[in-house]
Coordinates of C-alpha atoms and ligand atoms in Angstrom, one line a residue:
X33 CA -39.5 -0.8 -43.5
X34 CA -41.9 -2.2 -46.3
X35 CA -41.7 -5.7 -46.1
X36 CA -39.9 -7.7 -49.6
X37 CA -43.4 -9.6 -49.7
X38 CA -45.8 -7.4 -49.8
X39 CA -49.7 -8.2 -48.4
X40 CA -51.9 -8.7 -51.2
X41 CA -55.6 -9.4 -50.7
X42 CA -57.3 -13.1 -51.6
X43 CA -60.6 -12.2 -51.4
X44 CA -61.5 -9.2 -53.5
X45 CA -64.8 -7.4 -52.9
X46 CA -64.5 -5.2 -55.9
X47 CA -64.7 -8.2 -58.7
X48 CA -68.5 -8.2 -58.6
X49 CA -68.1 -4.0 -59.0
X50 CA -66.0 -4.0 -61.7
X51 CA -68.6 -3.5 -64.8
X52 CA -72.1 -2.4 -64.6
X53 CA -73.2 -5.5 -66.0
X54 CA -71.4 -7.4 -62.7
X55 CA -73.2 -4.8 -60.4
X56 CA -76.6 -5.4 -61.9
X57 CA -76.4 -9.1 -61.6
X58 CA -75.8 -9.4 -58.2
X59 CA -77.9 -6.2 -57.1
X60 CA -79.8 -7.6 -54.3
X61 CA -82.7 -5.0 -54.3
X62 CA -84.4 -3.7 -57.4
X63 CA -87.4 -0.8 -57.4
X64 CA -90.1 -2.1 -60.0
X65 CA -92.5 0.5 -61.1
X66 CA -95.5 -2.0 -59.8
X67 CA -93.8 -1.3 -56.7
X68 CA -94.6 2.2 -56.5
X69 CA -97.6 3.8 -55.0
X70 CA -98.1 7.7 -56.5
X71 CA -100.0 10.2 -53.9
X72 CA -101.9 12.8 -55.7
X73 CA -103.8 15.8 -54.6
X74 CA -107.4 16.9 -56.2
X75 CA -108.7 20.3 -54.8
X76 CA -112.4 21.4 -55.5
X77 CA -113.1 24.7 -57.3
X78 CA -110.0 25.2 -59.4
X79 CA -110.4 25.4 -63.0
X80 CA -106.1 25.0 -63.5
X81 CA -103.9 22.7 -61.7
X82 CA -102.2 24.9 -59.2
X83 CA -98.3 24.4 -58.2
X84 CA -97.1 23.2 -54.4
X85 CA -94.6 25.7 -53.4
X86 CA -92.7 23.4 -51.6
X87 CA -93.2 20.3 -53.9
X88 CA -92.0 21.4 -57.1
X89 CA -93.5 19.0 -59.6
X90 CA -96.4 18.3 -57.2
X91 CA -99.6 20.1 -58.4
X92 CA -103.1 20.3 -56.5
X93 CA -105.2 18.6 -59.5
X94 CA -109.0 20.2 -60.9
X95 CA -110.7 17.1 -61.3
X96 CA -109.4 16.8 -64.9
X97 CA -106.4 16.8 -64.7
X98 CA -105.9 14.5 -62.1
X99 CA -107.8 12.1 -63.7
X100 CA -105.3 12.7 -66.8
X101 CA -102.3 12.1 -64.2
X102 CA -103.8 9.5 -63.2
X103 CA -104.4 7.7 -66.3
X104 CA -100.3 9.1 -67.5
X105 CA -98.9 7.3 -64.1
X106 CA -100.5 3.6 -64.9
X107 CA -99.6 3.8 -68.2
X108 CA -96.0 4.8 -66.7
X109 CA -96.2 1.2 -64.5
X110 CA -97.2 2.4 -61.3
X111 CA -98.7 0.0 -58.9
X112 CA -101.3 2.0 -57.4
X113 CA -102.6 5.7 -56.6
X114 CA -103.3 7.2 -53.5
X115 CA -106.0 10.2 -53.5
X116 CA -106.1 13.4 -50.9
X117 CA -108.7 15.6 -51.4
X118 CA -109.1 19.5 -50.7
X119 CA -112.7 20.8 -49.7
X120 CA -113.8 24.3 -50.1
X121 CA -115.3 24.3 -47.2
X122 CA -114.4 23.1 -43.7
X123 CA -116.4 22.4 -40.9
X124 CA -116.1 21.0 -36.8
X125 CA -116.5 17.5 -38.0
X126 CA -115.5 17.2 -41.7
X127 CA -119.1 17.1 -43.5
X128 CA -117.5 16.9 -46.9
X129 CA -115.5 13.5 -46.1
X130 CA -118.8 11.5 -46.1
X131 CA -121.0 13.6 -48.3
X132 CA -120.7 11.3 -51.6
X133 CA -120.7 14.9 -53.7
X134 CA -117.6 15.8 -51.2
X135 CA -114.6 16.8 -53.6
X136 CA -112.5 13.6 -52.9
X137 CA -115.4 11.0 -52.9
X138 CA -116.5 12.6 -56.1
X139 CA -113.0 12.2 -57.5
X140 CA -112.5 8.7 -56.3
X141 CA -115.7 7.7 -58.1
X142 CA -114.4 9.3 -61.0
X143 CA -110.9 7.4 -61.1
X144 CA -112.8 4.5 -60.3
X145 CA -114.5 4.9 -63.4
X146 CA -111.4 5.7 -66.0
X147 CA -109.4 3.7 -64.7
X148 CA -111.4 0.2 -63.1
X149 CA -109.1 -2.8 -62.1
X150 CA -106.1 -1.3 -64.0
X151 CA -104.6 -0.1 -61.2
X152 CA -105.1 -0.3 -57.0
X153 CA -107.2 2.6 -56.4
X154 CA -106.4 3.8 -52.3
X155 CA -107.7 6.8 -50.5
X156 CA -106.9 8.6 -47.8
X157 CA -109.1 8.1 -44.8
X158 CA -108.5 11.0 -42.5
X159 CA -110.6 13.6 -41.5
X160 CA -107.4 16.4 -41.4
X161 CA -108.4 17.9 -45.1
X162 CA -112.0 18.4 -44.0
X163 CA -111.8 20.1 -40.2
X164 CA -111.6 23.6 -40.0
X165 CA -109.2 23.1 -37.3
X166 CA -106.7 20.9 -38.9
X167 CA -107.0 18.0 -36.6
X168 CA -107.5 14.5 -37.7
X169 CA -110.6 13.9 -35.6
X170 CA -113.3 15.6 -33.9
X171 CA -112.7 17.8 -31.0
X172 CA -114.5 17.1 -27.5
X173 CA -115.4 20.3 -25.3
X174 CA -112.2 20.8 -24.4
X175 CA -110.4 20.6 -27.7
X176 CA -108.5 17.5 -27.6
X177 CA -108.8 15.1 -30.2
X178 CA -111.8 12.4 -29.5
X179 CA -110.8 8.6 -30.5
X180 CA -114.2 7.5 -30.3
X181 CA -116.4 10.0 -31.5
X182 CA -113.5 10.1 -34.7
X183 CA -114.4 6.2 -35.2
X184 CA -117.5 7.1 -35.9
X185 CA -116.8 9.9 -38.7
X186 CA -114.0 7.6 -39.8
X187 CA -116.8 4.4 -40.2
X188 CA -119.0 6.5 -41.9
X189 CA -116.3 7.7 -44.5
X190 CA -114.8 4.7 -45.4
X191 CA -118.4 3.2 -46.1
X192 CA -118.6 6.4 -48.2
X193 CA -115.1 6.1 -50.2
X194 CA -116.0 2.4 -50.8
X195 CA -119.2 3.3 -52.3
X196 CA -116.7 6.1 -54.5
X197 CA -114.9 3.0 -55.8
X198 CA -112.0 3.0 -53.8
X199 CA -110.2 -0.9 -53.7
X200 CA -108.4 0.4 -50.6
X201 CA -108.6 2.9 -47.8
X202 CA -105.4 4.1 -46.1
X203 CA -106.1 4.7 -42.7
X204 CA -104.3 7.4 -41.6
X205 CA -105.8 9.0 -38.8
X206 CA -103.5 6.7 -36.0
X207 CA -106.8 6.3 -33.7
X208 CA -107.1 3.6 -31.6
X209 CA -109.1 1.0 -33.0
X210 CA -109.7 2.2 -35.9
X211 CA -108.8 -0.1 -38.4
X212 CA -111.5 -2.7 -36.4
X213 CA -114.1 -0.3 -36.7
X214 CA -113.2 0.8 -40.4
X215 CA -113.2 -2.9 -41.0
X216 CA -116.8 -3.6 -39.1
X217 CA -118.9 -1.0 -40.9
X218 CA -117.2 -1.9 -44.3
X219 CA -118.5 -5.4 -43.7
X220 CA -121.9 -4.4 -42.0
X221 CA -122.4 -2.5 -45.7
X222 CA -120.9 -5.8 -47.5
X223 CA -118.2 -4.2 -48.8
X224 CA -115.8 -6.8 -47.9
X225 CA -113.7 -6.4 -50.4
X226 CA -112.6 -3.0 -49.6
X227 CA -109.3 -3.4 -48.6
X228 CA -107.4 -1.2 -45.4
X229 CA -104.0 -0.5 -45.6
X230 CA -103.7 0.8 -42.3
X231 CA -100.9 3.6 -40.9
X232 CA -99.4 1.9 -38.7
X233 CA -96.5 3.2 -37.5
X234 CA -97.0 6.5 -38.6
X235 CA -94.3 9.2 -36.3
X236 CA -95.6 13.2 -35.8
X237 CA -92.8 14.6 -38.1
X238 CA -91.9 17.4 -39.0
X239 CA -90.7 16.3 -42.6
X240 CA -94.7 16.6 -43.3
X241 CA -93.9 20.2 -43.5
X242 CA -94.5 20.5 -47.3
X243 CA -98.5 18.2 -47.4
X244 CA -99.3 21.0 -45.5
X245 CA -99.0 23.5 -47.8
X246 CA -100.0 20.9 -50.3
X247 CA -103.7 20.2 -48.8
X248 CA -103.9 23.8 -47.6
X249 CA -104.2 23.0 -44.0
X250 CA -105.8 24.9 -41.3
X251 CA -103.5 22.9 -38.6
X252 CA -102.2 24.9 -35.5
X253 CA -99.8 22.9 -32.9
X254 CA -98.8 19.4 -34.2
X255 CA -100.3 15.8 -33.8
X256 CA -98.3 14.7 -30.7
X257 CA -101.2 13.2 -28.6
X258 CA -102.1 10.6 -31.5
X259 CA -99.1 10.6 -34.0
X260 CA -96.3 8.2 -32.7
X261 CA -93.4 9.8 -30.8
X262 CA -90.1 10.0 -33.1
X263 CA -88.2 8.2 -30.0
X264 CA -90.5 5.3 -30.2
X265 CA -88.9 1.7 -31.7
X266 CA -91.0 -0.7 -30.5
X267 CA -94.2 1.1 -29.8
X268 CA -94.5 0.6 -33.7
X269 CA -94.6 -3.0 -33.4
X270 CA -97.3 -3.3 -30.9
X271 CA -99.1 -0.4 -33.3
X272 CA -98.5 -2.4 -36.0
X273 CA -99.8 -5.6 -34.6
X274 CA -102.8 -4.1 -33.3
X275 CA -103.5 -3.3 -37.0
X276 CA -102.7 -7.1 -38.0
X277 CA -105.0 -8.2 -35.4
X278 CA -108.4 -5.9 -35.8
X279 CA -107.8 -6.4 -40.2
X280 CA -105.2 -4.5 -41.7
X281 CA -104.3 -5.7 -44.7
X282 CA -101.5 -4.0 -45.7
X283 CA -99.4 -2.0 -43.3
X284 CA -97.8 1.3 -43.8
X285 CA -94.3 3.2 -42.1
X286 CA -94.4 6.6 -42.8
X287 CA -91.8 8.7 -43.0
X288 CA -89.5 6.5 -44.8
X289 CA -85.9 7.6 -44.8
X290 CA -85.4 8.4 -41.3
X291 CA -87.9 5.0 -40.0
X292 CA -85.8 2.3 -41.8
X293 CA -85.0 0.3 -38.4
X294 CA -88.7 0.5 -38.0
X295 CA -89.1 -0.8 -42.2
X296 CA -86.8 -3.6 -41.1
X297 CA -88.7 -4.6 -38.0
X298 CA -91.6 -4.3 -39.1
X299 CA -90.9 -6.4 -42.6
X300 CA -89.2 -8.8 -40.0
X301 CA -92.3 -9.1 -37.7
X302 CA -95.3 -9.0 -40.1
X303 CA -97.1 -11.0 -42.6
X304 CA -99.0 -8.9 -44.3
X305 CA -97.3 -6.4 -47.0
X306 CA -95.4 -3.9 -45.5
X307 CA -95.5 -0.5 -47.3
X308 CA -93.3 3.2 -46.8
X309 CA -94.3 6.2 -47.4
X310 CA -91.3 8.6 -48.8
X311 CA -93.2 11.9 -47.0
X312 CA -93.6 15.6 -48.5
X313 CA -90.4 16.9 -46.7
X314 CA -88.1 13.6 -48.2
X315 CA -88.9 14.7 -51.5
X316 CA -88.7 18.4 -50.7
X317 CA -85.2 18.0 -49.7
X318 CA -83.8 16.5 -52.4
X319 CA -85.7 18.6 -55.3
X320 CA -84.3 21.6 -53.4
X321 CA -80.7 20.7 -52.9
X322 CA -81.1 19.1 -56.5
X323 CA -82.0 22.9 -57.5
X324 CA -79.2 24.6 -55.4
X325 CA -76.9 21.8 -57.4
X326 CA -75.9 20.2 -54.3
X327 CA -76.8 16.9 -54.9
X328 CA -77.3 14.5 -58.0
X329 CA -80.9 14.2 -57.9
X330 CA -81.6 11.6 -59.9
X331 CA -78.9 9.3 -58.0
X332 CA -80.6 11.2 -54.8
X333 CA -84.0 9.6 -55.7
X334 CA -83.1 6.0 -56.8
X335 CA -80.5 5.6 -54.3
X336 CA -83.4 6.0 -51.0
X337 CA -85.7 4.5 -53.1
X338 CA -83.3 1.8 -53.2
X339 CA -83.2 1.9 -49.5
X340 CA -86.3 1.7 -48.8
X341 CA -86.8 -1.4 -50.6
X342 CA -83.8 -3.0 -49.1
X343 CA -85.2 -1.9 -45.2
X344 CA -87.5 -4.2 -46.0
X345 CA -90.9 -2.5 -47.6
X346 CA -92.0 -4.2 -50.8
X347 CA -94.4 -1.0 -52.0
X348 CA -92.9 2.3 -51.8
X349 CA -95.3 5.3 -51.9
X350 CA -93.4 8.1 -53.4
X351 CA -94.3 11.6 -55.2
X352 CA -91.3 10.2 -58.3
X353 CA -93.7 7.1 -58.8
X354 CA -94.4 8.1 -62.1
X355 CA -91.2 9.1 -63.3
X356 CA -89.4 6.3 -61.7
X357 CA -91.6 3.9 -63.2
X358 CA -90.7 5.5 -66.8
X359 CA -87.3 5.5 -66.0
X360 CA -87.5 1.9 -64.7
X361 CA -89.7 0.6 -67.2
X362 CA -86.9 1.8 -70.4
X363 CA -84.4 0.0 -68.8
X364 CA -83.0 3.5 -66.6
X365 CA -81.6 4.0 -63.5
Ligands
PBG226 C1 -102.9 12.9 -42.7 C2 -101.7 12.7 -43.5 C3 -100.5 13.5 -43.5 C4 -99.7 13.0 -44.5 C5 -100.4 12.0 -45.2 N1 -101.6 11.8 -44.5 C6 -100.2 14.7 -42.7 C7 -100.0 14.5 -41.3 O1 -100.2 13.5 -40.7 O2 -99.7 15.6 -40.7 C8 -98.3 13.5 -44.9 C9 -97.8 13.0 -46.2 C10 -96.6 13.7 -46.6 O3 -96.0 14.5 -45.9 O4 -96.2 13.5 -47.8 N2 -104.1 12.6 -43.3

């Protein structure tokens, strides 16, 4: 029988939801386009940008018109820029990451030129664009990836991306030690301003799927015996603490969405910024179920942006940085 006095609530969630004006006011977590970090791609001997398959939107840039992307997504808001380069040629070790006329020191030093302290200006410092084999190292005689030997390329490459112009190098490669060599020969040249934002957690996952296609890579197999295992919780601490202690100074989760306990312990644990990176496969998700009209994409796109943020990482790197920043800077979304 319903009762003659029936229940009614005394505390009501929903009187902060009612209008959107309510909502924003009390919105614990907002995205900021100085927040956002935009990846870009520059491929050597292409005279027209060329699309990414599996990234629609996402172009490999000719020199040019990266540079004009570039200049579009700081006047958008951005916060910074991260640049991957594509070599014509490959070799063993990756020749064209540390020859200063190599496609992505070349464009670094041009950015570095249009664009001077108006933005943070990061590379990647990996060697996985330059092998012929795909790898993000060298290979000893019996074809498994060498740490130390890789420290070596890797020293030699950041002193040659610093020398580009870059404020920052994002280490990617997930050797051991080698954000404490990175940071040595930086200093042993007297660039000890160059900054490292350092990979440290960064999981062997397959939601890279789509960078692959988007730096052409020659990989065969997968990173397993260097990338961390997707199992892994607090094996990204100790990697992240590693990076704190040899002189990260910024740290980086990557992927994003399906990492956020790792965001949150990390952001919980860490002093220096904490950083995400919203991978390939994250955004080709949602621009493909977006297409199928499956999903809202816009709302798709703010809403894990959203989350990222909240999980705890202050700068989100994300292929929307430019249009989110335009849609955040005219009052959007
Ligand atoms: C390696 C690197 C990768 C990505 C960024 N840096 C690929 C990998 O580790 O296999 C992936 C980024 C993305 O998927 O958007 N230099």
């Amino acid at each position: 029988m319903v009762s003659s006095d029936p229940y009614t609530p005394v505390i009501r969630m929903r009187r902060l939801r009612r209008t959107p004006a309510l909502r924003r006011l009390v919105a614990q977590t907002r995205v900021h386009g100085a927040d956002l970090v935009l990846p870009m791609f520059v491929k050597e001997g292409i005279t027209e940008p060329r699309p990414i398959r599996s990234m629609p939107g996402v172009v490999q840039h000719t020199r040019d018109s990266l540079r004009a992307a570039a200049v579009e997504a700081v006047q958008a808001g951005v916060g910074g820029l991260m640049i991957f380069g594509i070599p014509s040629h490959r070799d063993q070790v990756g020749s064209q990451a540390t020859d200063p006329a190599g496609i992505l020191n070349v464009a670094v030093s041009e950015l570095s030129s249009e664009l001077g302290d108006s933005t943070v200006l990061m590379a990647d410092l990996c060697l996985d664009e330059f092998t012929d084999h795909g790898h993000c190292g060298v290979l000893s005689d019996s074809g498994a990836v060498d740490n130390d030997a890789t420290l070596r390329r890797y020293e030699r490459m950041a002193i040659s991306l610093a020398t580009a112009g870059a404020d920052m190098v994002g280490v990617s490669g997930m050797m051991d030690g080698q954000v404490a060599a990175v940071r040595d020969a930086l200093d042993a040249c007297g660039d000890v301003d160059t900054a490292i934002a350092a990979y440290g957690a960064k999981y062997a996952s397959a939601f890279y799927g789509p960078f692959r296609e988007a730096v052409d890579s020659a990989l065969v197999g997968d990173r397993r015996t260097y990338q961390q295992d997707p199992a892994n919780r607090t094996e990204a601490l100790r990697e992240v603490s590693l990076d704190v202690a040899e002189g990260a100074d910024l740290v980086i989760v990557k992927p994003a969405i399906g990492y956020l306990d790792v965001v949150a312990d990390v952001a919980a644990s860490i002093e220096v910024p904490v950083a995400a990176y919203q991978v390939s496969g994250e955004y080709a998700m949602i621009e493909a179920a977006a297409a199928n009209g499956w999903i809202d994409r816009d709302r798709a796109i703010a809403e894990t942006v959203t989350s990222i943020r909240r999980a705890g990482a202050q700068i989100v790197l994300t292929y929307w940085a430019t249009e989110l920043a335009r849609t955040l800077t005219s009052g959007g979304a």
